Amino acid sequence: MGRNLTIDLLKIVLAFFVVFLHMNFLRDSQPFLSYLLVNGLFRIAVPVFLVITGFYFLHIDSLQKLKKWLFRTFLLYAIWMAIYIMHWKDNGQILLTVIFGYHHLWYLIGTFFSGIILYLLRRKSSKLLITLAVFLFFLGYVVQVLGNLHYFEREQDFVLNMYLMYRNFLFVCFPFLTIGFLINRHDFDLSRYKNSYLLVILSVSCVVTEAFFNYSNISSESTDVLFSLLFACPLVFLYFQKIYIKTTSKILANLSTAIYVVHPLIMKSDFYADIKTFKLIMFLSVLIPLSFALVYVNKKLKYLL
């Protein structure tokens, strides 16, 4: 079975969602719109990535395949943690950073740990798996909301507002990985439903609406986990997954990974700090060629992407 070009193109779009999220897109010129995008629409990116990974995880049906998958995932994580080491080695929380991942790399180590859990539970009933996935996701969501409400005392509030308390392998990665796994197990096909695109539009609108609600009623602070992601992200994947365009090339898939892993390196550089005008254009003019260069280098070195 060849690759699905549509999914690879979707991953490119999602990678740029992550980039714009980390740039706090439009924050200075349009703060309200920026919030709806950065803490709404763009938040679908990582969960959809996880659903995609979980969908193909169904084929990890032996210990040998699991070892290969884990080795590949952990090596990618270790390489980029080493590349970013200058940015986290002096943060005073080295052990936590290594276990939970630096900045955007939490997604890689989170996928690693949640993959182990899913493999151990893979023979359990779908009902148990989806119940566990929803429960854990809801638990993480509640932790984040309590943190944003600042309801508790200072020390408790500080703990609740630590990213690793709700944005981790258990509360985010495992639920969406499991959902992708179950979609494949049951061969769920969104194209069976007439005008399924309306369902996708409605679900994504719910994400933006929830962001508006959070901004108006809970907090204008950064929000990683939105409850509506639980159904919006699987629907986005299902819609594009059935628009099947066969390809044998991995260039776009590798390009999306390159964009994801390398963009903060540019953002933390003096070059980025010194840009005063046309910041987005200047940034992309460096990011895109550098990402393509990484794709090329990966052909020679392997395991970089």
Coordinates of N, CA, C and O in Angstrom, one line a residue, residues 88-250:
W88 N 18.1 24.0 27.1 CA 17.5 23.4 28.3 C 18.4 22.9 29.4 O 18.0 22.6 30.5
K89 N 19.7 22.9 29.1 CA 20.6 22.2 30.1 C 20.8 23.0 31.4 O 21.2 22.5 32.4
D90 N 20.4 24.3 31.4 CA 20.6 25.1 32.5 C 19.3 25.6 33.2 O 19.2 26.5 33.9
N91 N 18.2 24.9 32.8 CA 16.9 25.3 33.3 C 16.5 24.8 34.7 O 15.5 25.1 35.3
G92 N 17.4 24.0 35.3 CA 17.2 23.6 36.7 C 16.3 22.4 36.9 O 16.0 22.0 38.0
Q93 N 15.7 22.0 35.8 CA 14.8 20.8 35.8 C 15.2 19.8 34.7 O 14.3 19.4 33.9
I94 N 16.4 19.4 34.7 CA 17.0 18.6 33.7 C 16.2 17.2 33.6 O 15.8 16.8 32.5
L95 N 16.0 16.6 34.7 CA 15.4 15.3 34.7 C 14.0 15.4 34.2 O 13.6 14.5 33.3
L96 N 13.2 16.3 34.6 CA 11.8 16.5 34.1 C 11.8 16.8 32.6 O 11.0 16.3 31.9
T97 N 12.8 17.6 32.2 CA 12.9 18.0 30.8 C 13.2 16.8 29.9 O 12.6 16.6 28.8
V98 N 14.1 15.9 30.4 CA 14.4 14.7 29.6 C 13.2 13.8 29.6 O 13.0 13.2 28.5
I99 N 12.5 13.6 30.7 CA 11.4 12.7 30.7 C 10.2 13.2 29.9 O 9.5 12.4 29.2
F100 N 9.9 14.5 30.0 CA 8.7 15.0 29.4 C 9.0 15.8 28.1 O 8.1 16.1 27.4
G101 N 10.2 16.0 27.8 CA 10.6 16.7 26.6 C 10.7 18.2 26.6 O 10.0 18.9 27.4
Y102 N 11.7 18.7 25.9 CA 11.9 20.2 25.8 C 10.9 20.8 24.8 O 10.8 20.4 23.7
H103 N 10.2 21.8 25.3 CA 9.3 22.6 24.4 C 8.5 21.7 23.5 O 7.7 20.9 23.9
H104 N 8.6 21.8 22.2 CA 7.8 21.1 21.2 C 8.1 19.6 21.1 O 7.4 18.8 20.6
L105 N 9.3 19.2 21.7 CA 9.7 17.8 21.6 C 8.9 16.9 22.6 O 9.1 15.7 22.6
W106 N 8.1 17.5 23.4 CA 7.2 16.7 24.3 C 6.4 15.8 23.5 O 6.0 14.7 23.9
Y107 N 6.0 16.2 22.3 CA 5.2 15.3 21.4 C 5.9 14.0 21.0 O 5.2 13.0 21.0
L108 N 7.2 14.1 20.8 CA 7.9 12.8 20.4 C 8.0 11.9 21.6 O 7.7 10.7 21.4
I109 N 8.4 12.3 22.7 CA 8.6 11.4 23.9 C 7.2 11.0 24.4 O 7.1 9.9 24.9
G110 N 6.2 11.9 24.2 CA 4.9 11.5 24.6 C 4.3 10.4 23.7 O 3.7 9.5 24.2
T111 N 4.6 10.4 22.5 CA 4.3 9.4 21.5 C 5.0 8.1 21.9 O 4.4 7.0 21.8
F112 N 6.2 8.2 22.3 CA 7.0 7.0 22.7 C 6.3 6.3 23.9 O 6.1 5.1 23.8
F113 N 6.1 7.0 24.9 CA 5.5 6.4 26.1 C 4.0 5.9 25.9 O 3.7 4.8 26.3
S114 N 3.3 6.7 25.2 CA 1.9 6.3 25.0 C 1.8 5.1 24.0 O 0.9 4.3 24.1
G115 N 2.8 5.0 23.1 CA 2.8 3.8 22.2 C 3.0 2.5 23.0 O 2.4 1.5 22.7
I116 N 3.9 2.6 24.0 CA 4.1 1.4 24.9 C 2.8 1.0 25.6 O 2.4 -0.2 25.6
I117 N 2.1 2.0 26.2 CA 0.8 1.7 26.9 C -0.2 1.1 25.9 O -0.9 0.1 26.2
L118 N -0.3 1.7 24.7 CA -1.3 1.3 23.8 C -1.0 -0.2 23.3 O -1.9 -1.0 23.1
Y119 N 0.3 -0.4 23.1 CA 0.7 -1.8 22.7 C 0.3 -2.8 23.7 O -0.3 -3.9 23.4
L120 N 0.5 -2.5 25.0 CA 0.1 -3.4 26.1 C -1.4 -3.6 26.2 O -1.8 -4.7 26.7
L121 N -2.1 -2.6 25.8 CA -3.6 -2.7 25.9 C -4.3 -3.0 24.6 O -5.5 -3.0 24.6
R122 N -3.5 -3.2 23.5 CA -4.1 -3.3 22.2 C -5.1 -4.4 22.0 O -6.0 -4.3 21.1
R123 N -5.1 -5.5 22.8 CA -6.0 -6.6 22.7 C -7.3 -6.4 23.5 O -8.2 -7.2 23.5
K124 N -7.3 -5.3 24.3 CA -8.5 -5.0 25.1 C -9.7 -4.6 24.2 O -9.5 -4.2 23.0
S125 N -10.9 -4.6 24.7 CA -12.0 -4.2 23.9 C -12.0 -2.8 23.6 O -11.4 -1.9 24.3
S126 N -12.6 -2.5 22.4 CA -12.7 -1.1 21.9 C -13.4 -0.2 22.9 O -13.1 1.0 23.1
K127 N -14.4 -0.8 23.6 CA -15.2 0.0 24.6 C -14.3 0.4 25.7 O -14.4 1.6 26.2
L128 N -13.5 -0.5 26.2 CA -12.6 -0.2 27.3 C -11.6 0.9 26.9 O -11.3 1.9 27.6
L129 N -11.0 0.7 25.7 CA -10.0 1.6 25.2 C -10.5 3.0 25.0 O -9.9 4.0 25.4
I130 N -11.7 3.2 24.4 CA -12.3 4.5 24.2 C -12.7 5.2 25.5 O -12.5 6.4 25.7
T131 N -13.2 4.3 26.4 CA -13.5 4.9 27.8 C -12.3 5.4 28.5 O -12.3 6.5 29.1
L132 N -11.2 4.6 28.4 CA -10.0 5.0 29.1 C -9.4 6.3 28.4 O -9.0 7.2 29.1
A133 N -9.5 6.4 27.1 CA -9.0 7.5 26.3 C -9.7 8.8 26.7 O -9.1 9.8 27.0
V134 N -11.0 8.7 26.7 CA -11.9 9.9 27.0 C -11.7 10.3 28.5 O -11.6 11.5 28.8
F135 N -11.6 9.3 29.4 CA -11.4 9.6 30.8 C -10.1 10.4 31.0 O -10.1 11.4 31.7
L136 N -9.0 9.9 30.5 CA -7.7 10.5 30.7 C -7.6 11.8 30.0 O -7.1 12.8 30.6
F137 N -8.2 12.0 28.9 CA -8.2 13.3 28.2 C -9.0 14.3 29.1 O -8.6 15.4 29.3
F138 N -10.2 13.9 29.6 CA -11.0 14.8 30.4 C -10.3 15.1 31.7 O -10.3 16.3 32.1
L139 N -9.5 14.2 32.2 CA -8.7 14.5 33.4 C -7.7 15.6 33.2 O -7.6 16.5 34.0
G140 N -7.0 15.5 32.1 CA -6.0 16.5 31.7 C -6.7 17.8 31.5 O -6.2 18.9 31.9
Y141 N -7.8 17.8 30.8 CA -8.6 19.0 30.5 C -9.0 19.7 31.8 O -8.8 20.9 31.9
V142 N -9.5 19.0 32.8 CA -9.9 19.5 34.1 C -8.7 20.2 34.8 O -8.8 21.2 35.4
V143 N -7.6 19.5 34.8 CA -6.4 20.0 35.4 C -6.0 21.4 34.8 O -5.7 22.3 35.6
Q144 N -6.0 21.5 33.5 CA -5.7 22.7 32.8 C -6.7 23.8 33.2 O -6.3 25.0 33.5
V145 N -8.0 23.5 33.2 CA -9.0 24.5 33.5 C -8.9 25.0 34.9 O -8.9 26.2 35.2
L146 N -8.6 24.1 35.9 CA -8.4 24.5 37.2 C -7.2 25.4 37.4 O -7.2 26.4 38.2
G147 N -6.2 25.1 36.6 CA -5.0 25.9 36.6 C -5.3 27.3 36.1 O -4.8 28.3 36.7
N148 N -6.0 27.4 35.0 CA -6.3 28.7 34.3 C -7.3 29.5 35.2 O -7.3 30.8 35.1
L149 N -8.1 28.9 36.0 CA -9.0 29.6 36.9 C -8.3 30.2 38.1 O -8.9 31.0 38.8
H150 N -7.1 29.6 38.4 CA -6.3 30.1 39.6 C -7.2 30.0 40.8 O -7.2 30.9 41.6
Y151 N -7.9 28.9 41.0 CA -8.8 28.7 42.1 C -8.1 28.4 43.4 O -8.5 28.7 44.5
F152 N -6.9 27.7 43.3 CA -6.2 27.1 44.5 C -5.2 28.1 45.0 O -4.9 29.1 44.4
E153 N -4.6 27.7 46.1 CA -3.5 28.5 46.7 C -2.3 28.5 45.8 O -2.2 27.7 44.8
R154 N -1.3 29.4 46.1 CA -0.2 29.6 45.2 C 0.6 28.4 44.8 O 0.8 28.2 43.6
E155 N 1.0 27.6 45.8 CA 1.8 26.4 45.5 C 1.0 25.4 44.6 O 1.5 24.8 43.6
Q156 N -0.2 25.1 45.0 CA -1.0 24.2 44.2 C -1.3 24.8 42.8 O -1.3 24.0 41.8
D157 N -1.5 26.1 42.8 CA -1.8 26.7 41.5 C -0.6 26.6 40.5 O -0.8 26.4 39.3
F158 N 0.6 26.8 41.1 CA 1.8 26.7 40.3 C 1.9 25.3 39.7 O 2.3 25.2 38.5
V159 N 1.6 24.3 40.5 CA 1.7 22.9 40.0 C 0.7 22.6 38.9 O 1.0 22.0 37.8
L160 N -0.5 23.1 39.1 CA -1.6 22.9 38.1 C -1.3 23.6 36.8 O -1.7 23.2 35.7
N161 N -0.5 24.7 36.8 CA -0.2 25.4 35.7 C 1.1 25.0 35.0 O 1.5 25.6 34.0
M162 N 1.7 23.9 35.5 CA 2.9 23.4 34.8 C 2.4 22.6 33.6 O 1.5 21.7 33.7
Y163 N 3.0 22.8 32.4 CA 2.5 22.2 31.2 C 2.5 20.6 31.3 O 1.6 20.0 30.9
L164 N 3.5 20.1 32.0 CA 3.7 18.7 32.0 C 2.6 18.0 32.8 O 2.4 16.8 32.8
M165 N 1.8 18.8 33.6 CA 0.8 18.2 34.4 C -0.5 17.8 33.6 O -1.2 17.0 33.9
Y166 N -0.6 18.5 32.4 CA -1.8 18.2 31.6 C -1.5 17.9 30.1 O -2.2 17.3 29.4
R167 N -0.3 18.4 29.7 CA 0.1 18.2 28.3 C 1.2 17.1 28.3 O 2.4 17.5 28.2
N168 N 0.8 15.9 28.3 CA 1.8 14.8 28.5 C 1.3 13.5 27.8 O 0.3 13.5 27.1
F169 N 2.1 12.5 27.9 CA 1.8 11.2 27.2 C 0.5 10.6 27.6 O -0.1 9.9 26.8
L170 N 0.1 10.8 28.9 CA -1.0 10.1 29.4 C -2.3 10.8 29.1 O -3.4 10.2 28.8
F171 N -2.3 12.2 29.2 CA -3.6 12.9 29.1 C -3.8 13.4 27.6 O -5.0 13.8 27.3
V172 N -2.8 13.5 26.8 CA -3.0 14.0 25.4 C -2.6 12.9 24.4 O -3.4 12.5 23.6
C173 N -1.4 12.4 24.5 CA -0.9 11.5 23.5 C -1.6 10.1 23.5 O -2.0 9.7 22.4
F174 N -1.8 9.5 24.6 CA -2.5 8.2 24.7 C -3.9 8.3 24.1 O -4.3 7.5 23.3
P175 N -4.7 9.3 24.6 CA -6.1 9.4 24.0 C -6.2 9.5 22.5 O -7.0 8.8 21.9
F176 N -5.4 10.4 21.9 CA -5.5 10.6 20.5 C -4.9 9.4 19.7 O -5.3 9.1 18.6
L177 N -3.8 8.9 20.2 CA -3.2 7.7 19.6 C -4.2 6.5 19.6 O -4.3 5.8 18.6
T178 N -4.9 6.4 20.7 CA -5.9 5.3 20.8 C -7.1 5.5 19.9 O -7.6 4.6 19.2
I179 N -7.5 6.8 19.7 CA -8.6 7.1 18.8 C -8.2 6.7 17.4 O -9.0 6.1 16.6
G180 N -7.0 7.1 17.0 CA -6.5 6.7 15.6 C -6.4 5.2 15.4 O -6.8 4.7 14.4
F181 N -6.0 4.5 16.5 CA -5.9 3.1 16.5 C -7.3 2.4 16.3 O -7.4 1.5 15.5
L182 N -8.3 2.9 17.0 CA -9.6 2.4 16.9 C -10.3 2.7 15.6 O -11.1 1.9 15.1
I183 N -10.0 3.9 15.0 CA -10.5 4.2 13.7 C -10.1 3.2 12.6 O -10.9 2.7 11.8
N184 N -8.8 2.8 12.7 CA -8.3 1.7 11.8 C -8.9 0.4 12.1 O -9.3 -0.4 11.2
R185 N -8.9 0.0 13.4 CA -9.5 -1.3 13.8 C -10.9 -1.5 13.3 O -11.2 -2.6 12.8
H186 N -11.7 -0.5 13.3 CA -13.1 -0.6 12.9 C -13.4 -0.1 11.5 O -14.5 -0.1 11.1
D187 N -12.3 0.3 10.8 CA -12.4 0.7 9.4 C -13.5 1.8 9.3 O -14.4 1.7 8.4
F188 N -13.5 2.8 10.2 CA -14.5 3.8 10.1 C -14.3 4.7 8.9 O -13.2 5.2 8.6
D189 N -15.4 4.9 8.2 CA -15.4 5.6 6.9 C -16.3 6.8 6.9 O -17.6 6.6 6.9
L190 N -15.8 8.0 7.0 CA -16.6 9.2 7.0 C -17.3 9.5 5.7 O -18.4 10.1 5.7
S191 N -16.8 8.9 4.6 CA -17.4 9.2 3.3 C -18.7 8.5 3.1 O -19.4 8.8 2.1
R192 N -19.1 7.6 4.0 CA -20.4 7.0 4.0 C -21.5 8.0 4.3 O -22.6 7.7 3.9
Y193 N -21.1 9.0 4.9 CA -22.1 10.0 5.3 C -22.2 11.2 4.3 O -21.1 11.7 3.9
K194 N -23.3 11.5 3.9 CA -23.5 12.6 2.9 C -23.1 13.9 3.5 O -23.4 14.2 4.7
N195 N -22.5 14.8 2.7 CA -22.0 16.1 3.2 C -21.2 16.0 4.4 O -21.4 16.8 5.4
S196 N -20.3 15.0 4.5 CA -19.5 14.9 5.7 C -18.6 16.1 6.0 O -18.2 16.3 7.1
Y197 N -18.3 16.8 4.9 CA -17.4 18.0 5.1 C -18.1 19.0 6.0 O -17.4 19.8 6.7
L198 N -19.4 19.0 6.0 CA -20.1 19.9 6.9 C -19.9 19.6 8.4 O -19.8 20.4 9.2
L199 N -19.8 18.3 8.6 CA -19.5 17.8 10.0 C -18.1 18.2 10.4 O -17.9 18.6 11.6
V200 N -17.2 18.2 9.5 CA -15.8 18.6 9.8 C -15.8 20.1 10.1 O -15.2 20.6 11.0
I201 N -16.4 20.9 9.2 CA -16.5 22.3 9.4 C -17.1 22.7 10.7 O -16.7 23.6 11.5
L202 N -18.2 22.0 11.1 CA -18.9 22.2 12.3 C -18.0 21.9 13.5 O -18.0 22.7 14.5
S203 N -17.3 20.8 13.4 CA -16.5 20.4 14.6 C -15.3 21.4 14.8 O -15.0 21.7 15.9
V204 N -14.7 21.8 13.7 CA -13.6 22.8 13.8 C -14.1 24.1 14.3 O -13.5 24.8 15.1
S205 N -15.4 24.5 13.9 CA -16.0 25.7 14.4 C -16.2 25.6 15.9 O -16.1 26.6 16.6
C206 N -16.5 24.4 16.4 CA -16.6 24.2 17.8 C -15.3 24.5 18.6 O -15.3 25.0 19.7
V207 N -14.2 24.1 17.9 CA -12.9 24.4 18.5 C -12.7 25.9 18.7 O -12.3 26.4 19.8
V208 N -13.0 26.6 17.6 CA -12.8 28.1 17.7 C -13.8 28.7 18.7 O -13.5 29.7 19.4
T209 N -15.1 28.2 18.7 CA -16.1 28.7 19.6 C -15.7 28.4 21.1 O -15.9 29.3 21.9
E210 N -15.1 27.3 21.3 CA -14.6 27.0 22.7 C -13.5 27.9 23.1 O -13.4 28.4 24.2
A211 N -12.6 28.3 22.1 CA -11.6 29.2 22.4 C -12.2 30.6 22.8 O -11.7 31.3 23.7
F212 N -13.2 31.0 22.0 CA -13.9 32.2 22.4 C -14.5 32.2 23.8 O -14.4 33.1 24.5
F213 N -15.1 31.0 24.1 CA -15.7 30.9 25.5 C -14.6 31.0 26.5 O -14.8 31.6 27.6
N214 N -13.5 30.3 26.3 CA -12.3 30.3 27.2 C -11.8 31.8 27.4 O -11.6 32.2 28.6
Y215 N -11.7 32.5 26.3 CA -11.2 33.9 26.4 C -12.2 34.8 27.2 O -11.7 35.6 28.0
S216 N -13.5 34.5 27.0 CA -14.5 35.4 27.6 C -14.8 35.0 29.1 O -15.1 35.9 29.9
N217 N -14.7 33.7 29.4 CA -15.2 33.2 30.7 C -14.2 32.6 31.6 O -14.5 32.5 32.8
I218 N -13.1 32.1 31.1 CA -12.1 31.4 31.9 C -10.9 32.2 32.1 O -10.5 32.6 33.2
S219 N -10.1 32.3 31.0 CA -8.9 33.0 31.1 C -8.4 33.4 29.7 O -8.7 32.7 28.7
S220 N -7.6 34.5 29.6 CA -7.0 34.8 28.3 C -5.6 34.2 28.2 O -4.8 34.5 27.3
E221 N -5.3 33.3 29.1 CA -4.0 32.7 29.1 C -3.9 31.6 28.0 O -5.0 31.2 27.5
S222 N -2.7 31.2 27.7 CA -2.5 30.2 26.7 C -3.3 28.9 27.1 O -3.2 28.5 28.3
T223 N -4.0 28.3 26.2 CA -4.7 27.1 26.4 C -4.3 26.0 25.4 O -4.6 26.1 24.2
D224 N -3.8 24.9 25.9 CA -3.3 23.8 25.1 C -4.4 22.8 24.7 O -4.5 22.3 23.6
V225 N -5.2 22.5 25.7 CA -6.2 21.4 25.6 C -7.6 22.0 25.6 O -8.1 22.6 26.5
L226 N -8.3 21.7 24.5 CA -9.7 22.1 24.3 C -10.6 20.8 24.2 O -10.2 19.9 23.5
F227 N -11.7 20.8 24.9 CA -12.5 19.6 24.9 C -13.0 19.2 23.5 O -13.1 18.0 23.2
S228 N -13.3 20.1 22.7 CA -13.8 19.9 21.4 C -12.8 19.2 20.4 O -13.1 18.6 19.4
L229 N -11.5 19.3 20.8 CA -10.5 18.6 20.0 C -10.7 17.1 20.0 O -10.3 16.4 19.0
L230 N -11.4 16.6 21.0 CA -11.6 15.1 21.1 C -12.5 14.6 20.0 O -12.3 13.4 19.6
F231 N -13.3 15.4 19.4 CA -14.1 14.9 18.2 C -13.7 15.6 16.9 O -13.8 15.0 15.9
A232 N -13.2 16.8 17.0 CA -12.8 17.6 15.8 C -11.6 17.0 15.1 O -11.6 16.8 13.9
C233 N -10.6 16.6 15.9 CA -9.4 16.1 15.3 C -9.6 14.7 14.6 O -9.1 14.6 13.5
P234 N -10.3 13.8 15.2 CA -10.6 12.5 14.4 C -11.4 12.8 13.2 O -11.1 12.1 12.1
L235 N -12.3 13.7 13.2 CA -13.1 14.0 12.0 C -12.3 14.6 10.9 O -12.5 14.3 9.7
V236 N -11.4 15.5 11.3 CA -10.4 16.1 10.3 C -9.6 15.0 9.6 O -9.5 15.0 8.4
F237 N -9.1 14.1 10.4 CA -8.3 13.0 9.8 C -9.1 12.2 8.9 O -8.7 11.8 7.8
L238 N -10.3 11.8 9.4 CA -11.2 10.9 8.6 C -11.6 11.5 7.3 O -11.6 10.8 6.3
Y239 N -11.8 12.8 7.3 CA -12.2 13.4 6.0 C -11.1 13.4 5.0 O -11.3 13.0 3.8
F240 N -9.9 13.7 5.4 CA -8.8 13.8 4.5 C -8.2 12.4 4.1 O -7.7 12.2 3.0
Q241 N -8.4 11.5 5.1 CA -7.9 10.1 4.9 C -8.6 9.4 3.7 O -8.0 8.6 3.0
K242 N -9.8 9.7 3.5 CA -10.6 9.1 2.4 C -10.4 9.8 1.1 O -10.9 9.3 0.1
I243 N -9.7 10.9 1.0 CA -9.4 11.5 -0.3 C -8.0 10.9 -0.7 O -7.0 11.5 -0.5
Y244 N -8.1 9.7 -1.2 CA -6.8 9.0 -1.3 C -6.1 9.3 -2.7 O -6.7 9.1 -3.7
I245 N -4.9 9.8 -2.6 CA -4.1 10.0 -3.7 C -2.8 9.3 -3.5 O -2.0 9.7 -2.6
K246 N -2.5 8.2 -4.2 CA -1.4 7.4 -3.9 C -0.1 8.0 -4.3 O 0.1 8.7 -5.4
T247 N 0.9 7.9 -3.5 CA 2.3 8.3 -3.8 C 3.3 7.4 -3.1 O 3.0 6.7 -2.2
T248 N 4.5 7.4 -3.7 CA 5.5 6.5 -3.1 C 6.6 7.4 -2.4 O 7.5 6.9 -1.8
S249 N 6.5 8.7 -2.6 CA 7.5 9.6 -2.0 C 7.2 10.0 -0.6 O 6.0 10.2 -0.2
K250 N 8.2 10.1 0.2 CA 8.1 10.5 1.6 C 8.6 11.9 1.8 O 8.7 12.4 3.0

